[in-house]
PDB file of C-alpha atoms in Angstrom:
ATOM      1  CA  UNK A 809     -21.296  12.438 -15.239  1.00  0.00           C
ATOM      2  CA  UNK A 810     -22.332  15.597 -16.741  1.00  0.00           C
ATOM      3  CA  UNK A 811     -19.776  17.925 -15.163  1.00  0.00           C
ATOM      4  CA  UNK A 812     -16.205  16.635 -14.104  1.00  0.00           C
ATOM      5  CA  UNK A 813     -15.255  15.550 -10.972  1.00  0.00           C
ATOM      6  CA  UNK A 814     -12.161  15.724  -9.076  1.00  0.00           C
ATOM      7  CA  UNK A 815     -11.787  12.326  -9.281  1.00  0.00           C
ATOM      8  CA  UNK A 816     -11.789  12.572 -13.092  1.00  0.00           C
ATOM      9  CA  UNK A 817      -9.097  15.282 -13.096  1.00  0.00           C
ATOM     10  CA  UNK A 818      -7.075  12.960 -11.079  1.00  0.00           C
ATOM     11  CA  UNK A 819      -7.896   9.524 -13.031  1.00  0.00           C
ATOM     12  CA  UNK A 820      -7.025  11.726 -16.500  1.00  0.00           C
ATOM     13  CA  UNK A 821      -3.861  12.851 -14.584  1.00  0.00           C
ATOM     14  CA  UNK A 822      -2.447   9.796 -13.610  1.00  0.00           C
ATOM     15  CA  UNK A 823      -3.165   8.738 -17.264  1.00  0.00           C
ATOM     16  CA  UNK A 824      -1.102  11.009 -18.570  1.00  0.00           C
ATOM     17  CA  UNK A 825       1.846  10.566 -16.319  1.00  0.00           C
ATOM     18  CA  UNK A 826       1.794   6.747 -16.866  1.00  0.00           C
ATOM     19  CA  UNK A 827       1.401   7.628 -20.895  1.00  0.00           C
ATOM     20  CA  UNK A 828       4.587   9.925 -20.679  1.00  0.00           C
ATOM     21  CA  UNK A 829       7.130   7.506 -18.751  1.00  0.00           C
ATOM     22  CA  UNK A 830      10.505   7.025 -20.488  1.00  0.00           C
ATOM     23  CA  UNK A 831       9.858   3.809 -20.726  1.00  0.00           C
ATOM     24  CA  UNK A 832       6.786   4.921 -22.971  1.00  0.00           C
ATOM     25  CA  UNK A 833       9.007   7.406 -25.387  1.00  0.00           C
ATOM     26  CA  UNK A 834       7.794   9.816 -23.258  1.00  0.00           C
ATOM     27  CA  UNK A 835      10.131  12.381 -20.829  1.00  0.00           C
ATOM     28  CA  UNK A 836       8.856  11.500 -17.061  1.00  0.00           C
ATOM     29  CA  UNK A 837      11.374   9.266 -15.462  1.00  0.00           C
ATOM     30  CA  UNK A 838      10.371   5.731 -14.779  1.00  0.00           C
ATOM     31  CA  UNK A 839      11.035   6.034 -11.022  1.00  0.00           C
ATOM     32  CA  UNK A 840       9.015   9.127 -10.593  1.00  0.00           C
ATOM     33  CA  UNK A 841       6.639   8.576  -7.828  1.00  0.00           C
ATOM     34  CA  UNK A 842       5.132  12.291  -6.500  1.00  0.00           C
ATOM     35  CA  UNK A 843       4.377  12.302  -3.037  1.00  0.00           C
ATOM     36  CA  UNK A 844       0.271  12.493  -2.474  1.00  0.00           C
ATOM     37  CA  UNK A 845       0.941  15.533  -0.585  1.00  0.00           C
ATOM     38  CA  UNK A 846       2.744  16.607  -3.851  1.00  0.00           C
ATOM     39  CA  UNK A 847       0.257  15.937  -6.221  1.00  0.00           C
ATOM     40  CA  UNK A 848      -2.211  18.085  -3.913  1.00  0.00           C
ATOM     41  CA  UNK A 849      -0.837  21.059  -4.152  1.00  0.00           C
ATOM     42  CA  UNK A 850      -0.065  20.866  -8.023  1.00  0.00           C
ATOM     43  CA  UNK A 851      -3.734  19.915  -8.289  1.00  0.00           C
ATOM     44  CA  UNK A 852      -4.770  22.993  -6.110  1.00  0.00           C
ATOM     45  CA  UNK A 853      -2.538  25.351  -8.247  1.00  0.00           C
ATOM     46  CA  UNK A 854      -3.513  23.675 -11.460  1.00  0.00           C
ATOM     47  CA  UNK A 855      -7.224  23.983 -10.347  1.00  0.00           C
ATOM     48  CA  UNK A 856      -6.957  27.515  -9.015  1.00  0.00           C
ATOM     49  CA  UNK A 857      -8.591  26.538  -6.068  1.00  0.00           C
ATOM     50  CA  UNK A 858      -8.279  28.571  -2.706  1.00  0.00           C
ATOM     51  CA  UNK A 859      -9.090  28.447   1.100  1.00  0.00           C
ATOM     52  CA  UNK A 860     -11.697  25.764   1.409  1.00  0.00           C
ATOM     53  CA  UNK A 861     -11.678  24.041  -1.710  1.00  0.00           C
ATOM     54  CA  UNK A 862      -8.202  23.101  -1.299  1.00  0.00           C
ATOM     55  CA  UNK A 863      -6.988  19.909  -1.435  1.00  0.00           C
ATOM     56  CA  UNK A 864      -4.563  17.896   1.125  1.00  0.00           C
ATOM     57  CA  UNK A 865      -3.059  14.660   0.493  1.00  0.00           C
ATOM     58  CA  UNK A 866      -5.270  13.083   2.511  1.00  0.00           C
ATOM     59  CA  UNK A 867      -7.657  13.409   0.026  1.00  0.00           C
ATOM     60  CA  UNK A 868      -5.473  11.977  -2.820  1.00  0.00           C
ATOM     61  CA  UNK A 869      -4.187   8.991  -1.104  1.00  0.00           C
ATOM     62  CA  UNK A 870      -8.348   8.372  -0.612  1.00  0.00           C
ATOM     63  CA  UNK A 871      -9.115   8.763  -3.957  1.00  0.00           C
ATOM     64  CA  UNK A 872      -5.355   6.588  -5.418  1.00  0.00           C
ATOM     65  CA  UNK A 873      -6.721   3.712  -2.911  1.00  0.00           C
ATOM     66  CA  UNK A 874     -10.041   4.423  -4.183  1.00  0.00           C
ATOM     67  CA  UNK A 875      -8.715   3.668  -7.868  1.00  0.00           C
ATOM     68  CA  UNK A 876      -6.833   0.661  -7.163  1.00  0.00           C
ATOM     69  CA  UNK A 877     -10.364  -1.127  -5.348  1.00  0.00           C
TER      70      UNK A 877
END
């Protein structure tokens, strides 16, 4: 797509966390598993979104079952 999506942000995110495991060399703990709820509101404050473009972890654990389809 021409312009990013959410979805993108998310898929690039996840990347990254897998990418920096310790099990990679990297400094995120193997067993770190952030709660969809979690990952919402890092993505809102990361995002700079407000009232109704935040996100909910509804909407994550969507788009995570989404992925693995």
């Amino acid at each position: 797509a021409a312009r990013s999506s959410l979805a993108d942000f998310f898929k690039a995110w996840f990347v990254a966390i897998e990418e920096h495991r310790c099990a990679e060399n990297g400094w995120i703990p193997n067993d770190f598993r952030p709660s969809d709820n979690s990952l919402a509101s890092l993505a809102n404050c990361a995002l700079g979104l407000v009232d109704d473009d935040l996100l909910n972890g509804s909407y994550v654990k969507r788009l995570r079952q989404r992925l693995r389809a």
